[in-house]
mmCIF file of C-alpha atoms in Angstrom:
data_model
loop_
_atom_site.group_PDB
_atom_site.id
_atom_site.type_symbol
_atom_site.label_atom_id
_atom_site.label_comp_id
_atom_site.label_asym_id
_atom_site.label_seq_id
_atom_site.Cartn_x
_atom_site.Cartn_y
_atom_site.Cartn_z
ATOM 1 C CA UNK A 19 -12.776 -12.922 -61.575
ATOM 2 C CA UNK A 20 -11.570 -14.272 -58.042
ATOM 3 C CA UNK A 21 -8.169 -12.857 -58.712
ATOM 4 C CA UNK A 22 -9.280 -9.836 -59.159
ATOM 5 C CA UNK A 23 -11.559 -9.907 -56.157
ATOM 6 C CA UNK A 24 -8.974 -10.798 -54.259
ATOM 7 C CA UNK A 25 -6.676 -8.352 -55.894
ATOM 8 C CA UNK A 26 -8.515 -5.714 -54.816
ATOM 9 C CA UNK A 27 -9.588 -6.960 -51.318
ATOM 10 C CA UNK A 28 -6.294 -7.226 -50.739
ATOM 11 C CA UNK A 29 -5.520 -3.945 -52.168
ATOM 12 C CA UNK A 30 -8.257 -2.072 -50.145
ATOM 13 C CA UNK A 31 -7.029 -3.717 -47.080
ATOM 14 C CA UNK A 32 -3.305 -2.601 -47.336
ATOM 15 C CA UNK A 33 -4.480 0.799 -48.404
ATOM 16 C CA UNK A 34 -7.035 0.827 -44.909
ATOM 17 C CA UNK A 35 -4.220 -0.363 -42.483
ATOM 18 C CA UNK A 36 -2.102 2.163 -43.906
ATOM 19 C CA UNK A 37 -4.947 4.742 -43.741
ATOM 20 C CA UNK A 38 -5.239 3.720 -40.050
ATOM 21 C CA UNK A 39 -1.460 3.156 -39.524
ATOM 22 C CA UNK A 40 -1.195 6.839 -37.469
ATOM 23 C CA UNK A 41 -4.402 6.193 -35.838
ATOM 24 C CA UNK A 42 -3.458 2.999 -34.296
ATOM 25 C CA UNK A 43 0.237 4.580 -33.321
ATOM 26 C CA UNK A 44 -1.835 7.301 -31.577
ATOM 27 C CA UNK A 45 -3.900 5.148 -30.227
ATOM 28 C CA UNK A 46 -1.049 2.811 -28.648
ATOM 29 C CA UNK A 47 0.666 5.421 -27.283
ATOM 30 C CA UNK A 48 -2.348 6.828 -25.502
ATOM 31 C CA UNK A 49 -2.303 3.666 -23.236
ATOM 32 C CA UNK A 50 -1.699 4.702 -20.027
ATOM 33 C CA UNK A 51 1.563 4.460 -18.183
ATOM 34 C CA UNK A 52 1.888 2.048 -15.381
ATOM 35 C CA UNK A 53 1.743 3.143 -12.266
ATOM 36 C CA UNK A 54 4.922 3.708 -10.636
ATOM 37 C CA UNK A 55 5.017 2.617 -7.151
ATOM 38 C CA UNK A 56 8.250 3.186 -5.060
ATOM 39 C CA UNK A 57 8.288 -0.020 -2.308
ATOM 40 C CA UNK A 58 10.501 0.910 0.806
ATOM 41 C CA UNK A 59 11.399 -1.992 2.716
ATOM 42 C CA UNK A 60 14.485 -2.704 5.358
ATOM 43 C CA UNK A 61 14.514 -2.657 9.596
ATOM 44 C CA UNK A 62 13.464 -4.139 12.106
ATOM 45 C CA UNK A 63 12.037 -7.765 12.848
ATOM 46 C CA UNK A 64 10.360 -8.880 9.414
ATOM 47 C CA UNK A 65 12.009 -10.995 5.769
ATOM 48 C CA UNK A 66 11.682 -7.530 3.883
ATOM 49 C CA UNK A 67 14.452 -9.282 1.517
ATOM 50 C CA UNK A 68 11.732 -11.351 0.479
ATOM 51 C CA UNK A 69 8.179 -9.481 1.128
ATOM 52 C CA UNK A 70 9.719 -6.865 -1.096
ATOM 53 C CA UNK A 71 9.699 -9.560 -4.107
ATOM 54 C CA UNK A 72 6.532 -11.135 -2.950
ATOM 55 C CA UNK A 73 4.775 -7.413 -2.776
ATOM 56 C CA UNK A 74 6.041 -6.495 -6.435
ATOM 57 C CA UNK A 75 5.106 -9.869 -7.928
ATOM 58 C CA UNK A 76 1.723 -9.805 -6.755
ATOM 59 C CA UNK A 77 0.852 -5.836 -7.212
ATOM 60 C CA UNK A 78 2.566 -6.181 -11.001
ATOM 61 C CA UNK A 79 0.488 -9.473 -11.528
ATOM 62 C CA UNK A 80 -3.160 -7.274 -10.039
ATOM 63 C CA UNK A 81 -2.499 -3.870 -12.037
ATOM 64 C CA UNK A 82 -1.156 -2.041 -14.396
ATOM 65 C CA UNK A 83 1.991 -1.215 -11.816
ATOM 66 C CA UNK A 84 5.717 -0.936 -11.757
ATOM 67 C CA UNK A 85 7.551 -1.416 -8.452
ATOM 68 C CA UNK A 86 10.897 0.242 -7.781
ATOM 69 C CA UNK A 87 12.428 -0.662 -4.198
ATOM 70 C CA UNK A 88 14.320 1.366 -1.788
ATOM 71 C CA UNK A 89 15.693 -1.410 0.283
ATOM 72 C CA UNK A 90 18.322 -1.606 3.117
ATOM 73 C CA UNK A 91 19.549 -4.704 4.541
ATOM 74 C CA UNK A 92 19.727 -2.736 7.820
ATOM 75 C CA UNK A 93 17.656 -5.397 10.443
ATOM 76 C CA UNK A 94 18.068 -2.612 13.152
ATOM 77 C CA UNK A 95 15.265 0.128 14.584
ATOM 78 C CA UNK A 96 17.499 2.844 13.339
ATOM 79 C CA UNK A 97 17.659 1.763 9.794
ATOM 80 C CA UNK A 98 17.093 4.733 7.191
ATOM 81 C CA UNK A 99 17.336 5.246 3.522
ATOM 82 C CA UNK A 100 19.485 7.410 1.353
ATOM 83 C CA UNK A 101 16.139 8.956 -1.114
ATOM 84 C CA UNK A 102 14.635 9.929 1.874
ATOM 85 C CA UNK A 103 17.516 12.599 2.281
ATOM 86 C CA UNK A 104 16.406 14.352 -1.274
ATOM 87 C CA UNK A 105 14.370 17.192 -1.122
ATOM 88 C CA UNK A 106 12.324 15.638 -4.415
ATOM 89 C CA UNK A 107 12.911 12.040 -3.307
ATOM 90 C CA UNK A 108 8.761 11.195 -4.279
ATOM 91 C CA UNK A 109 8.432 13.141 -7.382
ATOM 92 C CA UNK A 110 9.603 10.035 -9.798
ATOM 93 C CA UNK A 111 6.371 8.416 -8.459
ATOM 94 C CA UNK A 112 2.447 8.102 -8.473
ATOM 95 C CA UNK A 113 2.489 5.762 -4.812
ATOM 96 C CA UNK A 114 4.810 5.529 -1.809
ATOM 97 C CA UNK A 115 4.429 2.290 -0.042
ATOM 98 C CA UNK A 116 6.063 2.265 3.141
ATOM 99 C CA UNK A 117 6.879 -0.798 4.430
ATOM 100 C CA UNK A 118 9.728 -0.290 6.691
ATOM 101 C CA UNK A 119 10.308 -0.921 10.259
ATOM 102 C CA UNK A 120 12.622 2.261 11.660
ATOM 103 C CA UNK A 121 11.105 2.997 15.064
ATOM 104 C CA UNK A 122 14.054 4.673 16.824
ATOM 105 C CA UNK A 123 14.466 6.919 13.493
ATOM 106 C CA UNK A 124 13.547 11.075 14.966
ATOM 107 C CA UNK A 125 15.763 12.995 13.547
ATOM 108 C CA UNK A 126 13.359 15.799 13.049
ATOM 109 C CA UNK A 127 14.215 17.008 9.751
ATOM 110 C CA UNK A 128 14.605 13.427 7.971
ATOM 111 C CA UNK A 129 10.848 13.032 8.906
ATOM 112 C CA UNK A 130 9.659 16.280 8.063
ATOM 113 C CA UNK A 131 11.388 15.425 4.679
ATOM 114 C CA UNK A 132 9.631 12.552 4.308
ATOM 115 C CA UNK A 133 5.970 13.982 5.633
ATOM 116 C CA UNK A 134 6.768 16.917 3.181
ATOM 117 C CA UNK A 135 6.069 14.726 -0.028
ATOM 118 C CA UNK A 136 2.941 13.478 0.986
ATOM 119 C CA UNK A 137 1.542 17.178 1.991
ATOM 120 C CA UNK A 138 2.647 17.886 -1.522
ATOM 121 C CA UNK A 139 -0.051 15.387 -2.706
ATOM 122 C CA UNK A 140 1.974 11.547 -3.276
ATOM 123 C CA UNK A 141 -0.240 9.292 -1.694
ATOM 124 C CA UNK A 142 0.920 6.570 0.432
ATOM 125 C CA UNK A 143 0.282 2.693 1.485
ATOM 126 C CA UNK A 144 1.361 1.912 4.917
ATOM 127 C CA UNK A 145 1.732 -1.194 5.678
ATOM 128 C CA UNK A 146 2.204 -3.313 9.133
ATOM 129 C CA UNK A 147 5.478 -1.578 11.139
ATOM 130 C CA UNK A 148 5.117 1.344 9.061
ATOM 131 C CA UNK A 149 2.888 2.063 12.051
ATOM 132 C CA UNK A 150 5.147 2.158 14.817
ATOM 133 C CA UNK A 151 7.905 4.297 12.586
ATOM 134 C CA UNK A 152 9.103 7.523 12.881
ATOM 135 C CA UNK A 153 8.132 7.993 16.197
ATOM 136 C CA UNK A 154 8.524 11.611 17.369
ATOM 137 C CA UNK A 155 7.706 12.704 20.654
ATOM 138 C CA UNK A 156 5.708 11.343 23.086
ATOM 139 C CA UNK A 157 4.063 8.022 21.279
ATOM 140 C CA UNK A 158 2.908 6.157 24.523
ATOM 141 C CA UNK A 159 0.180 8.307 25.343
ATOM 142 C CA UNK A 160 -2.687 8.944 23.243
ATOM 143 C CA UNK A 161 -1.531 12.495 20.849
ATOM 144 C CA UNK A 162 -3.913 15.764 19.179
ATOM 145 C CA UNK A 163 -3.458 15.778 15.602
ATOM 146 C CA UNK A 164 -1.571 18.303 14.775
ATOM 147 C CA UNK A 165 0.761 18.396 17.680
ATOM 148 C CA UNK A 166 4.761 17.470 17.594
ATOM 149 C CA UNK A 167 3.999 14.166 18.549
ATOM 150 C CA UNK A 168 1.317 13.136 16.220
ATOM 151 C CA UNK A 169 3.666 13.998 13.062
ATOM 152 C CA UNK A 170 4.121 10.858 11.417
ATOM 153 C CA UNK A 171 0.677 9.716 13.015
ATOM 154 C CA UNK A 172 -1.341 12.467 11.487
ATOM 155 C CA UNK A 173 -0.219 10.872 8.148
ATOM 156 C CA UNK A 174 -1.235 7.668 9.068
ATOM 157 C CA UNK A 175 -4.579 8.593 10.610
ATOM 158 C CA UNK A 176 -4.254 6.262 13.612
ATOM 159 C CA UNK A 177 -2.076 6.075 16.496
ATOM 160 C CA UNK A 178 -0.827 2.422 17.583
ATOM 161 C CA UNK A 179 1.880 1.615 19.998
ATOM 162 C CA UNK A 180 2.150 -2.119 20.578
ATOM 163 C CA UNK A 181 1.087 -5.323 19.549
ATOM 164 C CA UNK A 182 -0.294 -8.756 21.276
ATOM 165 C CA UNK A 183 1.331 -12.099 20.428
ATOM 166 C CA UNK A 184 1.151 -14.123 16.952
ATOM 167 C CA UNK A 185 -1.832 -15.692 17.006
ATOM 168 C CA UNK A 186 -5.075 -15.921 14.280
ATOM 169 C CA UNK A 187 -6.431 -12.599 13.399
ATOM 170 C CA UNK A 188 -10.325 -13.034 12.412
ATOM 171 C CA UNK A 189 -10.827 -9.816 9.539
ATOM 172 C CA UNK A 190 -14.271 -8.097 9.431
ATOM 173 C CA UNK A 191 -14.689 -5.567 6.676
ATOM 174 C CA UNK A 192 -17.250 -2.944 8.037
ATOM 175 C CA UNK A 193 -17.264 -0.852 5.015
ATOM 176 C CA UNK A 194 -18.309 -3.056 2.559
ATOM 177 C CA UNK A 195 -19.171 -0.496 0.010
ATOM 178 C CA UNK A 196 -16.142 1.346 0.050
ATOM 179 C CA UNK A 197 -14.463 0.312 -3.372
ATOM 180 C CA UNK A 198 -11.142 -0.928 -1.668
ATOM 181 C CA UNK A 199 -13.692 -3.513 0.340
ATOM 182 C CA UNK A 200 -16.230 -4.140 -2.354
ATOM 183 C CA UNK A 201 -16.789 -7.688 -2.884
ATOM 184 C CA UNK A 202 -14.300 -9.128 -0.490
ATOM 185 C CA UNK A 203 -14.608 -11.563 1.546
ATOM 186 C CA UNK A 204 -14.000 -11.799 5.382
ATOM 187 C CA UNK A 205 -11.047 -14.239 6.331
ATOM 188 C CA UNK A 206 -8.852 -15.801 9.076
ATOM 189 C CA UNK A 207 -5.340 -14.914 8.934
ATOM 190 C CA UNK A 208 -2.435 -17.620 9.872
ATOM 191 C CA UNK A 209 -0.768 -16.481 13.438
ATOM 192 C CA UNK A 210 -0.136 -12.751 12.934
ATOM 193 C CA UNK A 211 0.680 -9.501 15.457
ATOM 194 C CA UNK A 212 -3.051 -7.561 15.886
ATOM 195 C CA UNK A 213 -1.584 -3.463 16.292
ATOM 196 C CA UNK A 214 -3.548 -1.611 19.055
ATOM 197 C CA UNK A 215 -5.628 1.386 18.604
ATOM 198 C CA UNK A 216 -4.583 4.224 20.914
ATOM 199 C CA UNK A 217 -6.469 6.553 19.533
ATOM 200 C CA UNK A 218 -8.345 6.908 16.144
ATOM 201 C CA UNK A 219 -7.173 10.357 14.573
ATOM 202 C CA UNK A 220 -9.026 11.010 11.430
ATOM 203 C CA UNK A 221 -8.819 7.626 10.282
ATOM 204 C CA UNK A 222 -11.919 5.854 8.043
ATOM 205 C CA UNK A 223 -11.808 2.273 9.319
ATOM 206 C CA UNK A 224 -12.303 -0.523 6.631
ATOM 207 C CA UNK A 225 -11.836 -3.739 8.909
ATOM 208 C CA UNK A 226 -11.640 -4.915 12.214
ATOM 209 C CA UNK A 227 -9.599 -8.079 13.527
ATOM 210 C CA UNK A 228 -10.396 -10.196 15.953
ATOM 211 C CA UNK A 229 -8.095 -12.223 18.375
ATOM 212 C CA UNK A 230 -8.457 -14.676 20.968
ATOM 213 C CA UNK A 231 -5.413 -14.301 23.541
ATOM 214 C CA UNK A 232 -4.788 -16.058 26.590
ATOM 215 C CA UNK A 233 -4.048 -14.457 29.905
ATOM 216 C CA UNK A 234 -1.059 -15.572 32.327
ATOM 217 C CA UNK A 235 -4.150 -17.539 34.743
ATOM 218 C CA UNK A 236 -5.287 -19.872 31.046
ATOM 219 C CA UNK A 237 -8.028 -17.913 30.794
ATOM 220 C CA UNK A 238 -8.521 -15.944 27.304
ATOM 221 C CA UNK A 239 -10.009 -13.110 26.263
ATOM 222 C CA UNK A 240 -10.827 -11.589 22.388
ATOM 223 C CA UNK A 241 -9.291 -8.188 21.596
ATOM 224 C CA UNK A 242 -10.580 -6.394 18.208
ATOM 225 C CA UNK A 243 -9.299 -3.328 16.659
ATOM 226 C CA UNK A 244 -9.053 -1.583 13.226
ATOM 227 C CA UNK A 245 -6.596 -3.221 10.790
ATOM 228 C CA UNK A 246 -7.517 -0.842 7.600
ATOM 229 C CA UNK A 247 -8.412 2.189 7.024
ATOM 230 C CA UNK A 248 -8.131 4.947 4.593
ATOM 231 C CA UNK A 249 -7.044 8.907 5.533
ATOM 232 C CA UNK A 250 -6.515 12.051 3.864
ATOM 233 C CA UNK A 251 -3.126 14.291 4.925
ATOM 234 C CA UNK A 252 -2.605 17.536 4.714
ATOM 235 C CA UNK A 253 -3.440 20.340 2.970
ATOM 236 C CA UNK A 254 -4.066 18.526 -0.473
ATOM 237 C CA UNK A 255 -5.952 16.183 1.227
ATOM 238 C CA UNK A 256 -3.610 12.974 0.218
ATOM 239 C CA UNK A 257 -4.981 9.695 -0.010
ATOM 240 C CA UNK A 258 -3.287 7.376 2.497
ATOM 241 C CA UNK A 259 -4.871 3.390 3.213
ATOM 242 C CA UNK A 260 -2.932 1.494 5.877
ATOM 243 C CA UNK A 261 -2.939 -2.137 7.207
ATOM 244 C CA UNK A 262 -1.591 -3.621 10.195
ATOM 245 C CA UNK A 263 -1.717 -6.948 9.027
ATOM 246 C CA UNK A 264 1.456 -8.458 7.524
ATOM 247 C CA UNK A 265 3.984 -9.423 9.759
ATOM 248 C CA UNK A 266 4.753 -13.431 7.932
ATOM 249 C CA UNK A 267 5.437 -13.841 4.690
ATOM 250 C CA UNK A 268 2.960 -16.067 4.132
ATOM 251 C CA UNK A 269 0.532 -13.610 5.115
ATOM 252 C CA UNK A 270 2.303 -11.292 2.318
ATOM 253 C CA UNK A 271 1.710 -13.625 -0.089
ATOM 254 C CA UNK A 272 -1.895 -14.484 0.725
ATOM 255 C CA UNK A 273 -3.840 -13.467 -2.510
ATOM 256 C CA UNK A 274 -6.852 -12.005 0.078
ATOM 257 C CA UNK A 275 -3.606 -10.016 1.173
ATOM 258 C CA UNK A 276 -2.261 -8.769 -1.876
ATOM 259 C CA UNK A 277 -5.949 -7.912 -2.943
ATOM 260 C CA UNK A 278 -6.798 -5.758 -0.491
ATOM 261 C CA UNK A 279 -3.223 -3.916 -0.763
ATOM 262 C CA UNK A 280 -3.428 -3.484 -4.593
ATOM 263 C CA UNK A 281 -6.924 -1.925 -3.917
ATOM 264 C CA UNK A 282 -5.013 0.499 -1.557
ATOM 265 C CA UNK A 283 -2.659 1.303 -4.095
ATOM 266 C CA UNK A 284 -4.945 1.738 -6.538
ATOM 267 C CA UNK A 285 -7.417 3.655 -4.970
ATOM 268 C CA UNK A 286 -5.033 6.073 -2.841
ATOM 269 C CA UNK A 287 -3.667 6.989 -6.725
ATOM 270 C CA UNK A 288 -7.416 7.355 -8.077
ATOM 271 C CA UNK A 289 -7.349 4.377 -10.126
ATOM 272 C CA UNK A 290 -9.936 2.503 -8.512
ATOM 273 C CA UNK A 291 -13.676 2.632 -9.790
ATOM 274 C CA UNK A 292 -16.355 2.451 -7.274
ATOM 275 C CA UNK A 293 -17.089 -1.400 -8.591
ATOM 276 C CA UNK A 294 -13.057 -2.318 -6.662
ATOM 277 C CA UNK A 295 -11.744 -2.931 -10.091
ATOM 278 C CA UNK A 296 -9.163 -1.318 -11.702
ATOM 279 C CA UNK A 297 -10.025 1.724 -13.567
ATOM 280 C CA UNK A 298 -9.578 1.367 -17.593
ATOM 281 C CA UNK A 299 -5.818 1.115 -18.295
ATOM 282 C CA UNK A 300 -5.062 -0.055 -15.191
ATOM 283 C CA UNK A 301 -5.799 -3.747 -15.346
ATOM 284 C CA UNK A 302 -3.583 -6.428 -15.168
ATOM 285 C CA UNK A 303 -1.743 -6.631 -18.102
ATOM 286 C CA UNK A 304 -1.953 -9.953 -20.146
ATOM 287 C CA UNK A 305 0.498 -12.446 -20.040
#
């Protein structure tokens, strides 16, 4: 009699899985895709050979995301990359994350080439010199969205010119119910460069930093200014979120860093729920 209970349980159970067999390939296969990210990295003044790895490694290990680099070994303010002289160099991906450091790059079409895929609707993550790229025009002065000058910071959202010295930044976040911000935590950085504000374009700030600089007489003096934000560009209304902060490596590879930046991605892609965590699909994936 227990043979032929088991016969039969183990019958029924062959014949179910079977049953189910298309059902669980459907199923599989309606996992979503990772997101593809395309990482640009190269110019002036920072390790991009290694922030590049440090970036991937810690968005891949946060979310559901795939990195692909566009790297040059260029260390110059003039470096530039090949994709960006495709008319469909963004259409491969969900997320543009620039991260490169080309301030004395205006050639005025290679910009508007790169602007153009964004107004189509591929959101982007700026990070640190991405901020002081692509300068255009008159960038000293404070610029009116919309005009020649404010082209690359219109995308941004913010227009910053200079830095101080390396020294600790202090982060505030003062939209703590924003779902990039939710639940983290305020923190010191190591000695890092705190970006000035010229003027805030149309820019929703998400932090502040803090520094405490000393003046040529030994007297000091604190300077604050917004070091994230969020910003929508163009007619489509792309997402954007930017951060200043970033300049060392091990400021890169702080996980309070590579939190906040994975939120960015995820959230300028709409894959963030309004708790900060990854939407369903999205998560990490298990190891």
């Amino acid at each position: 009699m227990k043979r032929r209970l088991f016969y039969f349980t183990s019958v029924a159970a062959l014949a179910l899985s079977v049953g189910l067999a298309p059902f669980l390939t459907g199923a599989e296969s309606a996992k979503p895709k990772p997101l593809r990210v395309l990482l640009v990295t190269g110019g002036c003044c920072h390790d991009y050979a290694k922030q590049r790895l440090i970036l991937a490694e810690g968005l891949s290990a946060r979310a559901n995301i795939e990195v692909e680099f566009a790297h040059t070994d260029d260390k110059s303010t003039k470096a530039s990359f090949d994709i960006y002289n495709k008319a469909d160099w963004a259409q491969n991906y969900d997320v543009v994350i620039h991260d490169e450091c080309s301030a004395d790059v205006k050639q005025q079409p290679y910009v508007d080439n790169i602007l153009n895929a964004h107004k189509d609707g591929v959101p982007a993550v700026n990070l640190h010199c991405a901020m002081h790229s692509y300068r255009v025009g008159n960038f000293r002065d404070p610029v009116q969205s919309g005009s020649p000058d404010a082209l690359w910071f219109d995308l941004i959202g913010l227009q910053s010119n200079g830095h101080g010295p390396q020294e600790p930044i202090a982060i505030t976040f003062t939209d703590k119910d924003h779902p990039i911000t939710k639940g983290l935590g305020d923190w010191t950085t190591i000695k890092e460069e705190l970006y000035n504000n010229i003027k805030i374009l149309t820019a929703h700030p998400l932090a502040s930093g803090k520094q405490t600089v000393k003046n040529k007489d030994g007297t000091t003096k604190d300077v604050e200014t917004v070091v994230a934000w969020t910003n929508e560009y163009g007619p489509k209304k792309t997402r954007t979120f930017s951060t200043t902060i970033g300049h060392n490596n091990e400021t890169v590879g702080d996980a309070r860093y590579l939190d906040l930046v994975t939120r960015g991605v995820l959230w300028s892609a709409g894959k963030l729920g309004d708790d900060g965590k990854p939407v369903a699909g999205y998560e990490a994936k298990q190891k």
